[in-house]
PDB file of C-alpha atoms in Angstrom:
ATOM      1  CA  UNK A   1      47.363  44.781  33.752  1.00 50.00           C
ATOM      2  CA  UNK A   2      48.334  48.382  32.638  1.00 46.00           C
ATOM      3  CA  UNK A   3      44.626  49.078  32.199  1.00 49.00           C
ATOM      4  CA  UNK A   4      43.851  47.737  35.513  1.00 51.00           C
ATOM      5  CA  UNK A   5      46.688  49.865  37.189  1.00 48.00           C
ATOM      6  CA  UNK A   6      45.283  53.505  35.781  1.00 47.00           C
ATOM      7  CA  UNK A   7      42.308  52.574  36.815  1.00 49.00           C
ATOM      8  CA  UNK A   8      43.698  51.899  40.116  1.00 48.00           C
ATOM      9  CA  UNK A   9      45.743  55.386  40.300  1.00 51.00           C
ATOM     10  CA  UNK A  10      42.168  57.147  39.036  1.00 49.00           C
ATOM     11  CA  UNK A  11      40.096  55.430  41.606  1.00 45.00           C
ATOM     12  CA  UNK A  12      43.091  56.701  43.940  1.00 50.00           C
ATOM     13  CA  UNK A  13      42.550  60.251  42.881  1.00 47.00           C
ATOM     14  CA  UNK A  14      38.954  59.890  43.287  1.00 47.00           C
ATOM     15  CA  UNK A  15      38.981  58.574  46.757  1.00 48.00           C
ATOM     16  CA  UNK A  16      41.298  61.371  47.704  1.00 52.00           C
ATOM     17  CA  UNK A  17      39.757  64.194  46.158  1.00 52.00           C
ATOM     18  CA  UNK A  18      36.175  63.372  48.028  1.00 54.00           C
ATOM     19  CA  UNK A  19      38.228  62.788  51.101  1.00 53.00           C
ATOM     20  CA  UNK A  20      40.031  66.245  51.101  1.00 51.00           C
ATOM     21  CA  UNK A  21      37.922  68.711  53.419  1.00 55.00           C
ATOM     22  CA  UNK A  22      38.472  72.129  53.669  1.00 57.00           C
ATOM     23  CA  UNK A  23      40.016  72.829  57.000  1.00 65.00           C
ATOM     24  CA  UNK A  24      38.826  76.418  58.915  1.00 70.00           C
ATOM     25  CA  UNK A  25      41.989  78.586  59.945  1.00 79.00           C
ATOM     26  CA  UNK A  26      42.027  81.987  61.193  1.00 89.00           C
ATOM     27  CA  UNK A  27      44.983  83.934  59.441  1.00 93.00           C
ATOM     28  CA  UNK A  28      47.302  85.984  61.400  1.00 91.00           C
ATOM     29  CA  UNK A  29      46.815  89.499  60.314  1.00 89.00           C
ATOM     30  CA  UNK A  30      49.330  91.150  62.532  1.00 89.00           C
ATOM     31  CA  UNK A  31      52.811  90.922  62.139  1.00 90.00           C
ATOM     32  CA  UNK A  32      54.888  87.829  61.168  1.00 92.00           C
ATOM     33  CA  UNK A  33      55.507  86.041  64.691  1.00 92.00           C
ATOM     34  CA  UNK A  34      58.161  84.411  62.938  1.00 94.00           C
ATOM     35  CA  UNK A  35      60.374  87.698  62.909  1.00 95.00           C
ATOM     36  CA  UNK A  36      61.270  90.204  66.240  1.00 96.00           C
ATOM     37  CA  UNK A  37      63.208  93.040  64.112  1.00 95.00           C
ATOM     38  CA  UNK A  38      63.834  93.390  60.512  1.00 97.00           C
ATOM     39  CA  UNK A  39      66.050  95.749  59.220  1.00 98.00           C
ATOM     40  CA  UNK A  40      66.474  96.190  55.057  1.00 97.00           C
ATOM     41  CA  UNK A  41      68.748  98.614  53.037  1.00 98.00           C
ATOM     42  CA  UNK A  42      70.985  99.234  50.398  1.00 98.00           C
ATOM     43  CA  UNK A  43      74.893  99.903  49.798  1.00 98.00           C
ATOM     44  CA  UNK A  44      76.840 101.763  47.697  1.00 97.00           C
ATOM     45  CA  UNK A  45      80.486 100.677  46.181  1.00 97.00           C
ATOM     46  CA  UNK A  46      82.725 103.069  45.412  1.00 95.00           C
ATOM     47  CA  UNK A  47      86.463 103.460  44.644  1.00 94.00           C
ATOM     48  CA  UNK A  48      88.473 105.216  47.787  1.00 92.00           C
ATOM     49  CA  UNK A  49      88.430 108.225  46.712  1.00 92.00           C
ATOM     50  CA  UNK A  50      84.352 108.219  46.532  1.00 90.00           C
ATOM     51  CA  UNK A  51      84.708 109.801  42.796  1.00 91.00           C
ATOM     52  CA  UNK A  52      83.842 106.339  41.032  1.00 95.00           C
ATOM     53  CA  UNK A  53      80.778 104.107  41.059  1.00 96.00           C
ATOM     54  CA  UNK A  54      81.323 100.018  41.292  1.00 96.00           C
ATOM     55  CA  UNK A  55      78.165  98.405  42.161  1.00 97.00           C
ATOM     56  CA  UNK A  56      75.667  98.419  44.518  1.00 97.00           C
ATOM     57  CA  UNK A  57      74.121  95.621  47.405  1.00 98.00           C
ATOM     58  CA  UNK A  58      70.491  94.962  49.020  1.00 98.00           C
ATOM     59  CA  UNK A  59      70.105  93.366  51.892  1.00 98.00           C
ATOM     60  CA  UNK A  60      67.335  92.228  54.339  1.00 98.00           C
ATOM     61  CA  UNK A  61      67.944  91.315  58.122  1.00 98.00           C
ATOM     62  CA  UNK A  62      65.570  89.099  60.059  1.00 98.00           C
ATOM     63  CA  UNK A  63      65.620  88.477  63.508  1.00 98.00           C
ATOM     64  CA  UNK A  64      64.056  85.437  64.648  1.00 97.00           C
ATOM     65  CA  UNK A  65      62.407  84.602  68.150  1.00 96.00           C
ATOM     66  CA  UNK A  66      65.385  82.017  69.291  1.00 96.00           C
ATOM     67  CA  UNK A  67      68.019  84.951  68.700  1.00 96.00           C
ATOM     68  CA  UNK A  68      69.030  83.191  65.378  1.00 98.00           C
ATOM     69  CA  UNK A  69      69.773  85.760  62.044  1.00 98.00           C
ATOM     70  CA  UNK A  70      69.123  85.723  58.546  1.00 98.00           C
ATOM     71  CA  UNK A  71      70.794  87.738  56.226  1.00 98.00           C
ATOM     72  CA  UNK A  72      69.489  87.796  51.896  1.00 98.00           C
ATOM     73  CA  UNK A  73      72.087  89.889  50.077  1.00 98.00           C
ATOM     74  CA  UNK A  74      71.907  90.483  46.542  1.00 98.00           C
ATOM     75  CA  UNK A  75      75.465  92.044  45.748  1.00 96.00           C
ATOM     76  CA  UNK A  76      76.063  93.994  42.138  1.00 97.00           C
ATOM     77  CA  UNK A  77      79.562  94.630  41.419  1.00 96.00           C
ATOM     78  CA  UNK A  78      78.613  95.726  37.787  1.00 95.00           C
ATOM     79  CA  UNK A  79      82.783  96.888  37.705  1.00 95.00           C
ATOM     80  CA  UNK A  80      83.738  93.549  37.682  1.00 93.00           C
ATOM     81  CA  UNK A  81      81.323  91.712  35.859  1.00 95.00           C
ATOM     82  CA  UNK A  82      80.317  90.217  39.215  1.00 96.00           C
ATOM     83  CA  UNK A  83      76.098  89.156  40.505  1.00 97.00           C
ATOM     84  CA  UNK A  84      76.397  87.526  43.596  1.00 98.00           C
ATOM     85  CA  UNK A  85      73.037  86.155  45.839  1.00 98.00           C
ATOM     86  CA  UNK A  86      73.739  85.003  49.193  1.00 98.00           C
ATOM     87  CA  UNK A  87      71.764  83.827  52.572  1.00 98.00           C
ATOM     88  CA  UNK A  88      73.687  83.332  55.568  1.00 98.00           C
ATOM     89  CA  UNK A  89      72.385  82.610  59.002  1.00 98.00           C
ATOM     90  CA  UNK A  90      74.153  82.500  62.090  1.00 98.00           C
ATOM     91  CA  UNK A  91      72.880  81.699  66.127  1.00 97.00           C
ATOM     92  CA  UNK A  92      72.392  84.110  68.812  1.00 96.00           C
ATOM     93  CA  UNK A  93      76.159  84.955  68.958  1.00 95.00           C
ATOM     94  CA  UNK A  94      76.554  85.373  65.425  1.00 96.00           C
ATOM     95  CA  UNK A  95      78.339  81.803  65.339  1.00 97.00           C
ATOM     96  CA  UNK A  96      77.389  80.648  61.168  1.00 98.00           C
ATOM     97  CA  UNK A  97      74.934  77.594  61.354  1.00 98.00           C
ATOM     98  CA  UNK A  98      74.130  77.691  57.422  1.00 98.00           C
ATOM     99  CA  UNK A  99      74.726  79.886  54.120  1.00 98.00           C
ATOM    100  CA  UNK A 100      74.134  79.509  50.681  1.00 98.00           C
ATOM    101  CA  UNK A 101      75.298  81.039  47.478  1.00 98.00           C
ATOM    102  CA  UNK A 102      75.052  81.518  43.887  1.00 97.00           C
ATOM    103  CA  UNK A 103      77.587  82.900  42.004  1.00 98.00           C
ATOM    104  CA  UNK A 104      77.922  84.762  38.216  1.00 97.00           C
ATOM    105  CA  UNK A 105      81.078  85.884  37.369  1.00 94.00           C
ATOM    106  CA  UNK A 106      83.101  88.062  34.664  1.00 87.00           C
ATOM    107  CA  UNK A 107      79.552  87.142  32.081  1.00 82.00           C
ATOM    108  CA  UNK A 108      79.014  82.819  33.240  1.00 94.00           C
ATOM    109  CA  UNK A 109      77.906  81.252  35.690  1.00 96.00           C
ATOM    110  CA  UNK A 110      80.113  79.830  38.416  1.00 96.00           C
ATOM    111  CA  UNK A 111      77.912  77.478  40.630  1.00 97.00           C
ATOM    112  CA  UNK A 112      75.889  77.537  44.221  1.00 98.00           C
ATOM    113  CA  UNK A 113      76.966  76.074  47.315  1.00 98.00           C
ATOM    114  CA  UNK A 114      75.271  75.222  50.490  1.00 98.00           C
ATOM    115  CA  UNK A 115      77.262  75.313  53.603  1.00 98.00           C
ATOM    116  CA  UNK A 116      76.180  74.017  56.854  1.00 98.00           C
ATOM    117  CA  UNK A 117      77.600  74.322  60.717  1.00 98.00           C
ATOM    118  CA  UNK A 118      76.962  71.184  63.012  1.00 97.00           C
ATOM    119  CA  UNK A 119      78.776  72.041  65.878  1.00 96.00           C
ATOM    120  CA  UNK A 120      83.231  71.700  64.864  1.00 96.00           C
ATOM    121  CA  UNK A 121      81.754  70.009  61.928  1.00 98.00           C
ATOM    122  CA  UNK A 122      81.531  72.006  57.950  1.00 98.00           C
ATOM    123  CA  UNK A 123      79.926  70.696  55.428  1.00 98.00           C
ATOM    124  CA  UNK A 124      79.332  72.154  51.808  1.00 98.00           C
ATOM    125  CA  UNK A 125      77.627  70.480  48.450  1.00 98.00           C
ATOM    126  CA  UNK A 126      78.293  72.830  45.522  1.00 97.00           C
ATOM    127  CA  UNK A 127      76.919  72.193  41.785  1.00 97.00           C
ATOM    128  CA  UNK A 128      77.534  74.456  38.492  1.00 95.00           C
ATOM    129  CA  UNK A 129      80.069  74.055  35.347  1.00 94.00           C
ATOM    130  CA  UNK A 130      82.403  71.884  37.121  1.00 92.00           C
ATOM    131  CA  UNK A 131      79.285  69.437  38.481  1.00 95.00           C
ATOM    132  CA  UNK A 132      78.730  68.586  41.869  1.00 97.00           C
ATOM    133  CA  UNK A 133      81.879  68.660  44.387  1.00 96.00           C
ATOM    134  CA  UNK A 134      81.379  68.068  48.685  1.00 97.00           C
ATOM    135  CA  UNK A 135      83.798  68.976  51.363  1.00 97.00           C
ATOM    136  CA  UNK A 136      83.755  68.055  54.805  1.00 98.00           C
ATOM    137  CA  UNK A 137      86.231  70.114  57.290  1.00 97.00           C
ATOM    138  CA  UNK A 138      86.782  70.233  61.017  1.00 97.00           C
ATOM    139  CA  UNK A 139      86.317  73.960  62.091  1.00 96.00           C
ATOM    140  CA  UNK A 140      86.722  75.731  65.820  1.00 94.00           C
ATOM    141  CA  UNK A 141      84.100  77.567  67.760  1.00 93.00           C
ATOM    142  CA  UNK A 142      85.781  81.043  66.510  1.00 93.00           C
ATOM    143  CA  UNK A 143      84.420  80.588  63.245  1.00 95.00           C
ATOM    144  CA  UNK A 144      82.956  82.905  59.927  1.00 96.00           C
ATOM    145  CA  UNK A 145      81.684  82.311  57.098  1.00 97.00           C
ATOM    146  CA  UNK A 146      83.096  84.612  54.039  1.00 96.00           C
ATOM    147  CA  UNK A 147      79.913  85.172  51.506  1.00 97.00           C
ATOM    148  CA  UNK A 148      81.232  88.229  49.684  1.00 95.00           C
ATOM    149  CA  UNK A 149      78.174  90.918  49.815  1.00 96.00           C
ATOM    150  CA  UNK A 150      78.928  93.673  52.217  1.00 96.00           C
ATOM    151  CA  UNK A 151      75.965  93.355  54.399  1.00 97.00           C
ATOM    152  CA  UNK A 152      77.046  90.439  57.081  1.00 96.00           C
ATOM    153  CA  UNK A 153      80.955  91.072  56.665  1.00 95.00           C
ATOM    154  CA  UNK A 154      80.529  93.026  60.015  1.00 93.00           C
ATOM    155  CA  UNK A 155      79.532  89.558  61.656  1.00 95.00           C
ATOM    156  CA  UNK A 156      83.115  88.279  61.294  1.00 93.00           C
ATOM    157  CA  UNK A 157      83.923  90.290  64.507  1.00 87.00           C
ATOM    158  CA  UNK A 158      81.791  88.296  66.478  1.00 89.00           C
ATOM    159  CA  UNK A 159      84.207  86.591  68.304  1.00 86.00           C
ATOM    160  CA  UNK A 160      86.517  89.081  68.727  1.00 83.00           C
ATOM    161  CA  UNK A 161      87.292  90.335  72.595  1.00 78.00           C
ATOM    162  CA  UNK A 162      86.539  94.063  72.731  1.00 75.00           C
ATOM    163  CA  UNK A 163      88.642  94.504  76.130  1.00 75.00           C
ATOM    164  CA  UNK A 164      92.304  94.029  74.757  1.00 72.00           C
ATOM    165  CA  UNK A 165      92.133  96.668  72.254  1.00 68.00           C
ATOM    166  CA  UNK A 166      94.914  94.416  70.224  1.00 74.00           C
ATOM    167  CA  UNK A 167      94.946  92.344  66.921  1.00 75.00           C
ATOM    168  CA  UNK A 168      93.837  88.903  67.790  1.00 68.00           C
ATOM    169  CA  UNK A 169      94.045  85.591  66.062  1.00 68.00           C
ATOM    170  CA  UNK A 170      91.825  83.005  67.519  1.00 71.00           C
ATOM    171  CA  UNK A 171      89.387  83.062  64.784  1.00 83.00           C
ATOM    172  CA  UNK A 172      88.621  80.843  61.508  1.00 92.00           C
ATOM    173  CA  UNK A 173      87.803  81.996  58.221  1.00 95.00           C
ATOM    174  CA  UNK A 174      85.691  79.957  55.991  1.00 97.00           C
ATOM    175  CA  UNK A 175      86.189  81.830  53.153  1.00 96.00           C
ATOM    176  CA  UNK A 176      84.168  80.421  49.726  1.00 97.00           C
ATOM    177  CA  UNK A 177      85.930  80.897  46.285  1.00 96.00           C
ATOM    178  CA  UNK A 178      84.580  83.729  44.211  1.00 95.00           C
ATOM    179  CA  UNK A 179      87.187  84.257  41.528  1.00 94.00           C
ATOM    180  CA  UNK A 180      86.398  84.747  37.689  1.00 92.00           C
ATOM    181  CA  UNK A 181      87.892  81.004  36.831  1.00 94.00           C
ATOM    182  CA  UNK A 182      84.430  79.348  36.425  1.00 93.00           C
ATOM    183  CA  UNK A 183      86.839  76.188  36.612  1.00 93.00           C
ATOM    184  CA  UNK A 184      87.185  76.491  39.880  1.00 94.00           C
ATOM    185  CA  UNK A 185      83.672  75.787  41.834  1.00 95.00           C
ATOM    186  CA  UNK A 186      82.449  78.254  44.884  1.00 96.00           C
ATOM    187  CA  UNK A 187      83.974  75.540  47.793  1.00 95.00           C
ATOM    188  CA  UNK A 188      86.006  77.559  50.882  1.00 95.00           C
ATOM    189  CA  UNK A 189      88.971  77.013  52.597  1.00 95.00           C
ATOM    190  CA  UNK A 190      89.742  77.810  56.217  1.00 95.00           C
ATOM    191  CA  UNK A 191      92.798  80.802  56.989  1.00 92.00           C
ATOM    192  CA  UNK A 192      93.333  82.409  59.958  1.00 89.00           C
ATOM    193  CA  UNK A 193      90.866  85.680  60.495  1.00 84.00           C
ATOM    194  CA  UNK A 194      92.423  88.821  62.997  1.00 86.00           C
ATOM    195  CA  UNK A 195      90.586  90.928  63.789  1.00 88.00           C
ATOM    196  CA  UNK A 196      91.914  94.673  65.551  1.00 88.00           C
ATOM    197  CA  UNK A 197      89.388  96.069  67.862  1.00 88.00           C
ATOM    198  CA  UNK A 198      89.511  99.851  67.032  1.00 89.00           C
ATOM    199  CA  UNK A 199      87.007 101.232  69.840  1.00 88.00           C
ATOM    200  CA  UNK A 200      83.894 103.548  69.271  1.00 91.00           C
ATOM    201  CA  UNK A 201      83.570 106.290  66.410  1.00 95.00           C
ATOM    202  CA  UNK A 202      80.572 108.139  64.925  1.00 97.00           C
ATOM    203  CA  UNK A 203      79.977 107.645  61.216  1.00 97.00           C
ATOM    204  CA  UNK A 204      78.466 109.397  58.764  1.00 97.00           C
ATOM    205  CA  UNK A 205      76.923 107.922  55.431  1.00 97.00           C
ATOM    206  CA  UNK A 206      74.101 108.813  52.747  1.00 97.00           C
ATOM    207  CA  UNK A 207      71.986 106.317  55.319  1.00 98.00           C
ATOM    208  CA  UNK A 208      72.918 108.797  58.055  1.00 97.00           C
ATOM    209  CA  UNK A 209      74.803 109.359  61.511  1.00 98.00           C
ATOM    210  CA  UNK A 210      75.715 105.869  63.693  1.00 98.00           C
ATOM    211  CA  UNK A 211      77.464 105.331  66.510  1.00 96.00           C
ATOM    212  CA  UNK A 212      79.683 102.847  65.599  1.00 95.00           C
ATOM    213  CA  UNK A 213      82.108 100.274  66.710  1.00 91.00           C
ATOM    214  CA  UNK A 214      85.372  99.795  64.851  1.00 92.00           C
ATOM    215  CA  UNK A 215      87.063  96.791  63.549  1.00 91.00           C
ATOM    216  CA  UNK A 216      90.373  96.296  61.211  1.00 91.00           C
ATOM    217  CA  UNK A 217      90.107  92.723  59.537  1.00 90.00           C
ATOM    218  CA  UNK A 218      92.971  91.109  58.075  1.00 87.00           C
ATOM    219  CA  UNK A 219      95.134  94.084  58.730  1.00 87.00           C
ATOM    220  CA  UNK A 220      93.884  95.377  55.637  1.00 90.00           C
ATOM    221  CA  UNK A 221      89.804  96.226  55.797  1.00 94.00           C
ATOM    222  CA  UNK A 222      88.115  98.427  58.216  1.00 95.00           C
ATOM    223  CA  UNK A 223      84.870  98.035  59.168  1.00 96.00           C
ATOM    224  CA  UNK A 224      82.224 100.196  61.133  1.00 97.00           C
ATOM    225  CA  UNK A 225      79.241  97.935  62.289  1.00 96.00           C
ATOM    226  CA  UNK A 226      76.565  99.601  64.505  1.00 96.00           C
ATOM    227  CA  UNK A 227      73.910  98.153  66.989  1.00 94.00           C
ATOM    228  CA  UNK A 228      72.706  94.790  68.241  1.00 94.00           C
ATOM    229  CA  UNK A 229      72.750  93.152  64.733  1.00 96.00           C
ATOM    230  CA  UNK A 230      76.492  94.656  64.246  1.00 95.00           C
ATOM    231  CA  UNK A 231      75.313  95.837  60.799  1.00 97.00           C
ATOM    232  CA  UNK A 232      77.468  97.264  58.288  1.00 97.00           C
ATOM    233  CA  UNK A 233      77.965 101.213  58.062  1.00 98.00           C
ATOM    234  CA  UNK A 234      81.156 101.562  56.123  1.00 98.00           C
ATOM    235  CA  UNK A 235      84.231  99.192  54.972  1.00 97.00           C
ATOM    236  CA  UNK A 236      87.222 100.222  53.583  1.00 96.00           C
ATOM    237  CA  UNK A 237      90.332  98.961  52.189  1.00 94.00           C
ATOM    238  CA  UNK A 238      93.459 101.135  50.330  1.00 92.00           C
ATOM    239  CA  UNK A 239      91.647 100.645  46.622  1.00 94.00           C
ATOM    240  CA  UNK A 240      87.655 100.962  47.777  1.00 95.00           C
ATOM    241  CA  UNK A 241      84.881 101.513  50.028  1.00 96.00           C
ATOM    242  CA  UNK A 242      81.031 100.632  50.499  1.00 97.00           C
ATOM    243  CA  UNK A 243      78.697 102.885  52.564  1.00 98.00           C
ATOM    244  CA  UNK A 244      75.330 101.888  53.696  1.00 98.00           C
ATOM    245  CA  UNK A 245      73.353 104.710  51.393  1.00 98.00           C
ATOM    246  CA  UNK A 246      69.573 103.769  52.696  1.00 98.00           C
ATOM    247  CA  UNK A 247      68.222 101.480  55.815  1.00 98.00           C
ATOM    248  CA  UNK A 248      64.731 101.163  57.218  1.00 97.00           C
ATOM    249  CA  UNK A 249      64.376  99.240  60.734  1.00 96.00           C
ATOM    250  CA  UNK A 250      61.175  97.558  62.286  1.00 94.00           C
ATOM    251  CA  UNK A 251      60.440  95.790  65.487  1.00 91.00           C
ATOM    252  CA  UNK A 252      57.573  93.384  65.255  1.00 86.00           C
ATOM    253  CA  UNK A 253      57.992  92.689  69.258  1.00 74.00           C
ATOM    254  CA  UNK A 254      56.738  96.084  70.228  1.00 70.00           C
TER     255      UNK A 254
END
């Protein structure tokens, strides 16, 4: 009976392999229909006085046709022992609908995670020392999704209204665990996010000038975003900084 089964699963492999045709296409040779605008840089981290060197982040921006984003960061914070790859996209109106990371911390490995939006409904599966651990949470529209890289931190504005010009609460922060306890797997938990709309300023970096619009998050972090992808020009806190040191831009549409 086994030798009648292989003979079976040859005679299979046969029958498909003189079946298979090769098919004609016509390969797109212009751009990639599946992105509008692309933009791709790097970032430099730095203590606050701009003196010391901490790391360094690369990022690349698509744009899709339905408005969504996706964001690749690969974040170096060689001062703490920290590697850090993340994807995160979010809709039209910068509302998170998926992210995933992978984590190495202080020398081991901490663990991925996969986070996904359905409407008021998070879900994450992470895996790594620890094994496998899910969470399911109830989250409001006003919602962000806390990766760590530098690159979409200026997306946690999103919701914020520019008119009142004062600190405002009504956002969520779904902030994932990034310590150096590799006991304690890469799963988020939800805190309050306020954001401080700070009006317009122009910014200067090793990328260049921007025209910017400012943010304070937390009551703690600045952040200068500029243009319709709100991306990341500066950020600042008391101890450090990161500055957006090259960027190129494309727009497949035109």
């Amino acid at each position: 009976m086994f030798k009648h089964l292989i003979s079976l699963g040859v005679l299979s492999l046969i029958c498909l392999g003189q079946g298979a045709t090769a098919q004609e296409t016509t390969e797109n040779t212009g751009p990639n229909a599946n992105i509008v605008r692309w933009a791709e840089g790097t970032y430099r981290y730095l203590d606050i006085t701009g003196e010391r060197e901490r790391g360094s982040e690369s990022f690349r921006l698509n744009v899709h046709p339905d408005g969504t984003r996706t964001m690749v960061m690969w974040h170096d914070l060689f001062a703490r022992n920290r590697q850090f790859t993340a994807v995160l996209r979010v809709d039209d109106s910068f509302r998170p609908l998926e992210a995933f990371v992978n984590y190495w911390n202080d020398g081991g490995y901490k663990g991925s995670s996969l986070v996904t939006v359905n409407g008021t409904t998070l879900t994450a599966v992470t895996n790594g020392p620890v094994g496998r651990v899910e969470q399911t949470l109830e989250v409001p529209e006003a919602l962000s999704i806390g990766t760590h890289p530098v690159a979409a931190d200026g997306w946690h504005a999103w919701h914020a209204d520019p008119s009142t010009g004062e600190p405002q609460t009504s956002g969520a922060l779904y902030n994932i665990e990034s310590s150096d306890d590799l006991n304690k797997p890469p799963i988020g938990s939800l805190t309050c996010m306020t954001t401080e709309v700070l009006g317009s300023e122009t910014v200067t970096v090793p990328a260049g000038t921007f025209e910017t619009s400012k943010y304070r998050l937390a009551g703690r972090t600045m952040v200068w975003v500029t243009g319709p992808d709100n991306l990341v020009v500066r950020m600042a806190n008391a101890r450090v900084q990161y500055v957006l040191e090259k960027l190129t831009t494309g727009n497949n549409a035109d």
